[in-house]
Amino acid sequence: MKKVYSLLLLVIMIFIVSACTDGDVEENSGGEGAGENNGGESGDDTLVIAVDSEVTQIDPHLGTDIPSANVYHNKIFETLVVQDENMEIQSGLATEWERINDNEWEFRLREDVEFHDGEPFDANAVKANIDRVLDPELASPRASLFEMIEEVEIVDDYTVRLITEYPFAPLLANLAHYSGGIISPASIQAESEGEVNLTEDPVGTGPLTFDSWDQGNEVVLSKNDNYWGEEMQVEEVIFRVVTESSSRFAMIETGQAHIAEPISFQSLDMVEDSDNMELYRSEGLGIDYIGFNVETEPFDDIRVRQALSYAIDTEAIIDGVYNGVGTEAIGPIGPANFGYHPDLEGYGHDPERAQELLNEAGYEDGFDTTFWTNDDEARVTTAEIVQDQLSEYGINVEIKQVEWGAYLEQTGEGLHDMFILGWSNMTGDGDYNQYYLFHSDARGSEGNRSFYANEEVDSLIDEARQESDEGERLEMYHQAQEIEVEEAPLVPVRHTEYVAAISPDVEGFWMHPSRVMMLNDVEIK
């Protein structure tokens, strides 16, 4: 019976997609247009990826979101070092590195690399990029990843030395982050003179070059024929925005796309039962969470935040929304990351304790609030479940669904009450999770959209960044998480696992634990 139902649903989805792919742009329910879904018909040289969210920009130094990083990280732009699927540091644009002392790192650079504009990659390029990330006028939201670097010393044309203000344990992991992407110095200079906009004309060293960006529809990248490393097996990659999960899913089934990410968690059985697509699963480093803006009433009261932490049934969300994909989160750092606290005590689902705390805070009859979400299907459904769960306490939740770019901008400005987001820990180090989700200096668009501030937590995060002893660092992260869970600026929901549907014709695809798609070895049979 299950297979009959799945087949019927699939036929319906294929019909819907086919009706929307005759050349016109259709407005999806999320408000974003899905263009012609004919990418899979371009032949074996074009890889079509159906994605759910629009790119916000293509400047790695200004990046804050995975949908954008997926387009440029390790594709247009490359970093000095990279992380493999096991999060081990490997060579990138740097071939060797050495920690000379606590505060000095030396990197030997590749000598056979050119930018897409023909400019040479060398030590001057590294210095120009780090200087740009740290330039206050740029106001990079990821400048804090490199703010400990006091000087970039050029030793020779292909050797640089990074001198830090203090010992910084996760430096290599931070250099592998997408914001460490190296941009052509000629482009940086042209931008400073007002001649170009780097997010519209990005120039890196990667295996793919920027071709076009039809906003709300697609980004097209082309193979870099002068790439220093192993050449791509495809000539072109198209990231096509298709906001409806069922449409992305059906595009794989009908051969109109090769990869769909993400897909509905409820469609996993259909993917596995299909002869025309395969299910890809990958353990992630991130966390999905429900946050509170602690600067707005009533969430400025710790008792209210704790009450909702007891009231929200996260197990029901994982089962009902995510179809059991991922693991329940007690704290903010997952088991695949350095800093994980295995003995952390969370809240659990306790309606009686929730009501007691609401009574103590003076909200025995509930209150009115808004729950912000973007148009991601799982997040919208989660918001609806939470809306229903909190109604039992007299809490009237209005769901406010906002387009992705506006969602990031407005929650970064603190215009929200409750909200739902995910944090993909790009580095696998507790510092990246802790600093951006909880440090007071990261409040707003940098990541701390709860606007949470605690001096002791700040101090622990700052000290852990400078501590070379891993055991001491681990203990600091444990202490910080105990305080964070107690003060409840957010409700951890699940530690992520990523799922995608891929065509059986695709080989060599894998997804980094940070959720960035790796395409260098992809081949279409």
PDB file of C-alpha atoms in Angstrom, residues 248-431:
ATOM      1  CA  ARG A 248      13.053  19.659  -6.802  1.00  0.00           C
ATOM      2  CA  PHE A 249      12.390  16.020  -6.043  1.00  0.00           C
ATOM      3  CA  ALA A 250      10.458  15.440  -9.266  1.00  0.00           C
ATOM      4  CA  MET A 251      13.139  17.145 -11.364  1.00  0.00           C
ATOM      5  CA  ILE A 252      15.514  14.317 -10.481  1.00  0.00           C
ATOM      6  CA  GLU A 253      12.892  11.695 -11.281  1.00  0.00           C
ATOM      7  CA  THR A 254      12.232  13.224 -14.706  1.00  0.00           C
ATOM      8  CA  GLY A 255      15.882  13.835 -15.554  1.00  0.00           C
ATOM      9  CA  GLN A 256      15.619  17.625 -15.494  1.00  0.00           C
ATOM     10  CA  ALA A 257      18.222  17.977 -12.740  1.00  0.00           C
ATOM     11  CA  HIS A 258      21.036  15.831 -11.426  1.00  0.00           C
ATOM     12  CA  ILE A 259      21.121  16.830  -7.747  1.00  0.00           C
ATOM     13  CA  ALA A 260      18.330  18.164  -5.517  1.00  0.00           C
ATOM     14  CA  GLU A 261      19.290  19.564  -2.126  1.00  0.00           C
ATOM     15  CA  PRO A 262      17.560  19.743   0.215  1.00  0.00           C
ATOM     16  CA  ILE A 263      14.626  17.403  -0.314  1.00  0.00           C
ATOM     17  CA  SER A 264      11.563  16.832   1.814  1.00  0.00           C
ATOM     18  CA  PHE A 265      12.301  14.536   4.709  1.00  0.00           C
ATOM     19  CA  GLN A 266       8.954  12.865   4.048  1.00  0.00           C
ATOM     20  CA  SER A 267      10.083  11.809   0.569  1.00  0.00           C
ATOM     21  CA  LEU A 268      12.970   9.572   1.673  1.00  0.00           C
ATOM     22  CA  ASP A 269      11.082   6.334   1.035  1.00  0.00           C
ATOM     23  CA  MET A 270      10.123   7.444  -2.450  1.00  0.00           C
ATOM     24  CA  VAL A 271      13.727   8.281  -3.297  1.00  0.00           C
ATOM     25  CA  GLU A 272      14.904   4.910  -2.067  1.00  0.00           C
ATOM     26  CA  ASP A 273      12.127   3.112  -3.977  1.00  0.00           C
ATOM     27  CA  SER A 274      12.836   4.910  -7.246  1.00  0.00           C
ATOM     28  CA  ASP A 275      14.995   3.527 -10.060  1.00  0.00           C
ATOM     29  CA  ASN A 276      15.698   7.066 -11.277  1.00  0.00           C
ATOM     30  CA  MET A 277      17.343   8.572  -8.205  1.00  0.00           C
ATOM     31  CA  GLU A 278      19.435   7.694  -5.205  1.00  0.00           C
ATOM     32  CA  LEU A 279      19.350   8.956  -1.635  1.00  0.00           C
ATOM     33  CA  TYR A 280      22.481  10.670  -0.340  1.00  0.00           C
ATOM     34  CA  ARG A 281      22.874  11.066   3.424  1.00  0.00           C
ATOM     35  CA  SER A 282      25.659  12.833   5.277  1.00  0.00           C
ATOM     36  CA  GLU A 283      26.202  13.537   8.959  1.00  0.00           C
ATOM     37  CA  GLY A 284      26.452  17.260   9.534  1.00  0.00           C
ATOM     38  CA  LEU A 285      28.292  19.525  11.922  1.00  0.00           C
ATOM     39  CA  GLY A 286      25.412  21.907  12.402  1.00  0.00           C
ATOM     40  CA  ILE A 287      22.403  22.396  14.604  1.00  0.00           C
ATOM     41  CA  ASP A 288      18.799  23.349  13.902  1.00  0.00           C
ATOM     42  CA  TYR A 289      17.383  25.523  16.653  1.00  0.00           C
ATOM     43  CA  ILE A 290      14.513  27.760  17.717  1.00  0.00           C
ATOM     44  CA  GLY A 291      15.740  31.098  19.009  1.00  0.00           C
ATOM     45  CA  PHE A 292      14.353  33.878  21.171  1.00  0.00           C
ATOM     46  CA  ASN A 293      15.204  37.551  20.795  1.00  0.00           C
ATOM     47  CA  VAL A 294      16.187  38.129  24.416  1.00  0.00           C
ATOM     48  CA  GLU A 295      15.940  41.917  23.972  1.00  0.00           C
ATOM     49  CA  THR A 296      12.178  41.804  23.366  1.00  0.00           C
ATOM     50  CA  GLU A 297       9.349  41.088  25.806  1.00  0.00           C
ATOM     51  CA  PRO A 298       8.564  38.554  27.107  1.00  0.00           C
ATOM     52  CA  PHE A 299      11.787  36.784  26.085  1.00  0.00           C
ATOM     53  CA  ASP A 300      13.904  39.150  28.145  1.00  0.00           C
ATOM     54  CA  ASP A 301      12.649  37.069  31.100  1.00  0.00           C
ATOM     55  CA  ILE A 302      14.710  33.897  31.592  1.00  0.00           C
ATOM     56  CA  ARG A 303      11.687  32.145  33.104  1.00  0.00           C
ATOM     57  CA  VAL A 304       9.733  32.560  29.887  1.00  0.00           C
ATOM     58  CA  ARG A 305      12.600  31.175  27.806  1.00  0.00           C
ATOM     59  CA  GLN A 306      12.970  28.227  30.169  1.00  0.00           C
ATOM     60  CA  ALA A 307       9.211  27.650  30.135  1.00  0.00           C
ATOM     61  CA  LEU A 308       9.155  27.412  26.351  1.00  0.00           C
ATOM     62  CA  SER A 309      12.177  25.134  26.450  1.00  0.00           C
ATOM     63  CA  TYR A 310      10.069  22.741  28.530  1.00  0.00           C
ATOM     64  CA  ALA A 311       6.928  23.341  26.462  1.00  0.00           C
ATOM     65  CA  ILE A 312       8.368  22.656  22.997  1.00  0.00           C
ATOM     66  CA  ASP A 313       8.458  18.934  22.240  1.00  0.00           C
ATOM     67  CA  THR A 314      11.582  18.594  20.101  1.00  0.00           C
ATOM     68  CA  GLU A 315      11.219  14.823  19.728  1.00  0.00           C
ATOM     69  CA  ALA A 316       7.847  15.366  18.054  1.00  0.00           C
ATOM     70  CA  ILE A 317       9.509  17.841  15.682  1.00  0.00           C
ATOM     71  CA  ILE A 318      12.341  15.444  14.766  1.00  0.00           C
ATOM     72  CA  ASP A 319       9.887  12.609  14.129  1.00  0.00           C
ATOM     73  CA  GLY A 320       7.115  14.621  12.489  1.00  0.00           C
ATOM     74  CA  VAL A 321       9.122  17.139  10.466  1.00  0.00           C
ATOM     75  CA  TYR A 322      12.507  15.507   9.872  1.00  0.00           C
ATOM     76  CA  ASN A 323      11.270  11.918   9.608  1.00  0.00           C
ATOM     77  CA  GLY A 324      13.824  10.875  12.211  1.00  0.00           C
ATOM     78  CA  VAL A 325      16.762  12.325  10.252  1.00  0.00           C
ATOM     79  CA  GLY A 326      19.402  13.780  12.563  1.00  0.00           C
ATOM     80  CA  THR A 327      19.778  13.369  16.318  1.00  0.00           C
ATOM     81  CA  GLU A 328      18.083  15.181  19.181  1.00  0.00           C
ATOM     82  CA  ALA A 329      20.143  18.115  20.411  1.00  0.00           C
ATOM     83  CA  ILE A 330      20.573  18.750  24.114  1.00  0.00           C
ATOM     84  CA  GLY A 331      23.164  21.481  23.671  1.00  0.00           C
ATOM     85  CA  PRO A 332      24.412  23.633  20.806  1.00  0.00           C
ATOM     86  CA  ILE A 333      27.561  21.652  19.880  1.00  0.00           C
ATOM     87  CA  GLY A 334      27.023  18.296  18.197  1.00  0.00           C
ATOM     88  CA  PRO A 335      29.024  15.085  18.691  1.00  0.00           C
ATOM     89  CA  ALA A 336      30.943  15.508  15.424  1.00  0.00           C
ATOM     90  CA  ASN A 337      32.481  18.796  16.622  1.00  0.00           C
ATOM     91  CA  PHE A 338      35.318  19.595  18.965  1.00  0.00           C
ATOM     92  CA  GLY A 339      33.687  20.958  22.131  1.00  0.00           C
ATOM     93  CA  TYR A 340      30.799  18.488  22.375  1.00  0.00           C
ATOM     94  CA  HIS A 341      29.495  18.035  25.938  1.00  0.00           C
ATOM     95  CA  PRO A 342      28.225  14.436  26.287  1.00  0.00           C
ATOM     96  CA  ASP A 343      26.965  14.914  29.853  1.00  0.00           C
ATOM     97  CA  LEU A 344      25.013  18.107  29.323  1.00  0.00           C
ATOM     98  CA  GLU A 345      21.575  18.121  30.965  1.00  0.00           C
ATOM     99  CA  GLY A 346      18.800  19.648  28.912  1.00  0.00           C
ATOM    100  CA  TYR A 347      15.135  20.350  29.518  1.00  0.00           C
ATOM    101  CA  GLY A 348      13.071  17.586  27.994  1.00  0.00           C
ATOM    102  CA  HIS A 349       9.341  17.934  27.442  1.00  0.00           C
ATOM    103  CA  ASP A 350       7.684  18.883  30.761  1.00  0.00           C
ATOM    104  CA  PRO A 351       4.351  20.733  30.323  1.00  0.00           C
ATOM    105  CA  GLU A 352       3.734  21.080  34.057  1.00  0.00           C
ATOM    106  CA  ARG A 353       7.092  22.744  34.701  1.00  0.00           C
ATOM    107  CA  ALA A 354       6.501  24.974  31.677  1.00  0.00           C
ATOM    108  CA  GLN A 355       3.218  26.224  33.123  1.00  0.00           C
ATOM    109  CA  GLU A 356       4.776  26.773  36.557  1.00  0.00           C
ATOM    110  CA  LEU A 357       7.457  29.018  35.071  1.00  0.00           C
ATOM    111  CA  LEU A 358       4.937  30.963  33.010  1.00  0.00           C
ATOM    112  CA  ASN A 359       2.900  31.518  36.167  1.00  0.00           C
ATOM    113  CA  GLU A 360       5.981  32.754  38.031  1.00  0.00           C
ATOM    114  CA  ALA A 361       6.762  35.174  35.196  1.00  0.00           C
ATOM    115  CA  GLY A 362       3.216  36.561  35.242  1.00  0.00           C
ATOM    116  CA  TYR A 363       2.071  34.952  31.993  1.00  0.00           C
ATOM    117  CA  GLU A 364      -0.325  32.378  33.415  1.00  0.00           C
ATOM    118  CA  ASP A 365      -2.792  33.210  30.602  1.00  0.00           C
ATOM    119  CA  GLY A 366      -0.116  33.246  27.920  1.00  0.00           C
ATOM    120  CA  PHE A 367       0.838  36.081  25.578  1.00  0.00           C
ATOM    121  CA  ASP A 368       0.958  37.067  21.901  1.00  0.00           C
ATOM    122  CA  THR A 369       4.154  36.694  19.872  1.00  0.00           C
ATOM    123  CA  THR A 370       5.488  36.127  16.361  1.00  0.00           C
ATOM    124  CA  PHE A 371       7.508  33.200  15.069  1.00  0.00           C
ATOM    125  CA  TRP A 372       9.724  34.097  12.112  1.00  0.00           C
ATOM    126  CA  THR A 373      10.778  31.595   9.448  1.00  0.00           C
ATOM    127  CA  ASN A 374      12.011  31.644   5.884  1.00  0.00           C
ATOM    128  CA  ASP A 375      10.297  29.588   3.180  1.00  0.00           C
ATOM    129  CA  ASP A 376      12.136  26.348   3.960  1.00  0.00           C
ATOM    130  CA  GLU A 377       9.469  23.634   4.132  1.00  0.00           C
ATOM    131  CA  ALA A 378      10.822  21.940   7.264  1.00  0.00           C
ATOM    132  CA  ARG A 379      11.092  25.255   9.105  1.00  0.00           C
ATOM    133  CA  VAL A 380       7.590  26.325   8.160  1.00  0.00           C
ATOM    134  CA  THR A 381       6.198  22.998   9.359  1.00  0.00           C
ATOM    135  CA  THR A 382       8.213  23.262  12.584  1.00  0.00           C
ATOM    136  CA  ALA A 383       6.762  26.719  13.184  1.00  0.00           C
ATOM    137  CA  GLU A 384       3.259  25.326  12.733  1.00  0.00           C
ATOM    138  CA  ILE A 385       3.932  22.505  15.218  1.00  0.00           C
ATOM    139  CA  VAL A 386       5.338  24.954  17.766  1.00  0.00           C
ATOM    140  CA  GLN A 387       2.361  27.229  17.192  1.00  0.00           C
ATOM    141  CA  ASP A 388       0.058  24.337  18.044  1.00  0.00           C
ATOM    142  CA  GLN A 389       2.120  23.191  21.054  1.00  0.00           C
ATOM    143  CA  LEU A 390       2.267  26.661  22.608  1.00  0.00           C
ATOM    144  CA  SER A 391      -1.441  27.286  22.111  1.00  0.00           C
ATOM    145  CA  GLU A 392      -2.009  24.858  24.991  1.00  0.00           C
ATOM    146  CA  TYR A 393      -0.509  27.516  27.297  1.00  0.00           C
ATOM    147  CA  GLY A 394      -2.571  30.386  25.904  1.00  0.00           C
ATOM    148  CA  ILE A 395       0.388  31.584  23.837  1.00  0.00           C
ATOM    149  CA  ASN A 396      -0.888  32.973  20.538  1.00  0.00           C
ATOM    150  CA  VAL A 397       1.851  32.544  17.914  1.00  0.00           C
ATOM    151  CA  GLU A 398       1.622  34.369  14.600  1.00  0.00           C
ATOM    152  CA  ILE A 399       3.874  32.796  11.969  1.00  0.00           C
ATOM    153  CA  LYS A 400       5.722  35.318   9.813  1.00  0.00           C
ATOM    154  CA  GLN A 401       7.265  33.784   6.687  1.00  0.00           C
ATOM    155  CA  VAL A 402       9.976  35.910   5.068  1.00  0.00           C
ATOM    156  CA  GLU A 403      12.064  35.503   1.888  1.00  0.00           C
ATOM    157  CA  TRP A 404      15.576  34.208   2.661  1.00  0.00           C
ATOM    158  CA  GLY A 405      17.601  37.348   1.997  1.00  0.00           C
ATOM    159  CA  ALA A 406      15.143  39.575   3.844  1.00  0.00           C
ATOM    160  CA  TYR A 407      14.942  37.002   6.632  1.00  0.00           C
ATOM    161  CA  LEU A 408      18.690  37.182   7.252  1.00  0.00           C
ATOM    162  CA  GLU A 409      18.698  40.962   7.057  1.00  0.00           C
ATOM    163  CA  GLN A 410      15.725  41.570   9.342  1.00  0.00           C
ATOM    164  CA  THR A 411      16.618  39.001  12.006  1.00  0.00           C
ATOM    165  CA  GLY A 412      20.118  40.459  11.923  1.00  0.00           C
ATOM    166  CA  GLU A 413      18.550  43.815  12.792  1.00  0.00           C
ATOM    167  CA  GLY A 414      16.581  42.304  15.692  1.00  0.00           C
ATOM    168  CA  LEU A 415      13.106  42.894  14.267  1.00  0.00           C
ATOM    169  CA  HIS A 416      11.854  39.467  15.303  1.00  0.00           C
ATOM    170  CA  ASP A 417      10.555  37.688  18.419  1.00  0.00           C
ATOM    171  CA  MET A 418      10.923  33.910  18.059  1.00  0.00           C
ATOM    172  CA  PHE A 419      12.697  32.496  15.014  1.00  0.00           C
ATOM    173  CA  ILE A 420      14.040  29.265  13.556  1.00  0.00           C
ATOM    174  CA  LEU A 421      17.424  28.781  11.933  1.00  0.00           C
ATOM    175  CA  GLY A 422      20.260  26.355  11.465  1.00  0.00           C
ATOM    176  CA  TRP A 423      23.913  26.940  12.218  1.00  0.00           C
ATOM    177  CA  SER A 424      26.311  24.981  10.037  1.00  0.00           C
ATOM    178  CA  ASN A 425      29.611  24.740  11.852  1.00  0.00           C
ATOM    179  CA  MET A 426      31.934  25.249   8.885  1.00  0.00           C
ATOM    180  CA  THR A 427      35.127  24.574  10.835  1.00  0.00           C
ATOM    181  CA  GLY A 428      34.113  21.672  13.101  1.00  0.00           C
ATOM    182  CA  ASP A 429      35.642  23.575  16.020  1.00  0.00           C
ATOM    183  CA  GLY A 430      33.643  24.693  19.051  1.00  0.00           C
ATOM    184  CA  ASP A 431      34.902  28.245  18.607  1.00  0.00           C
TER     185      ASP A 431
END
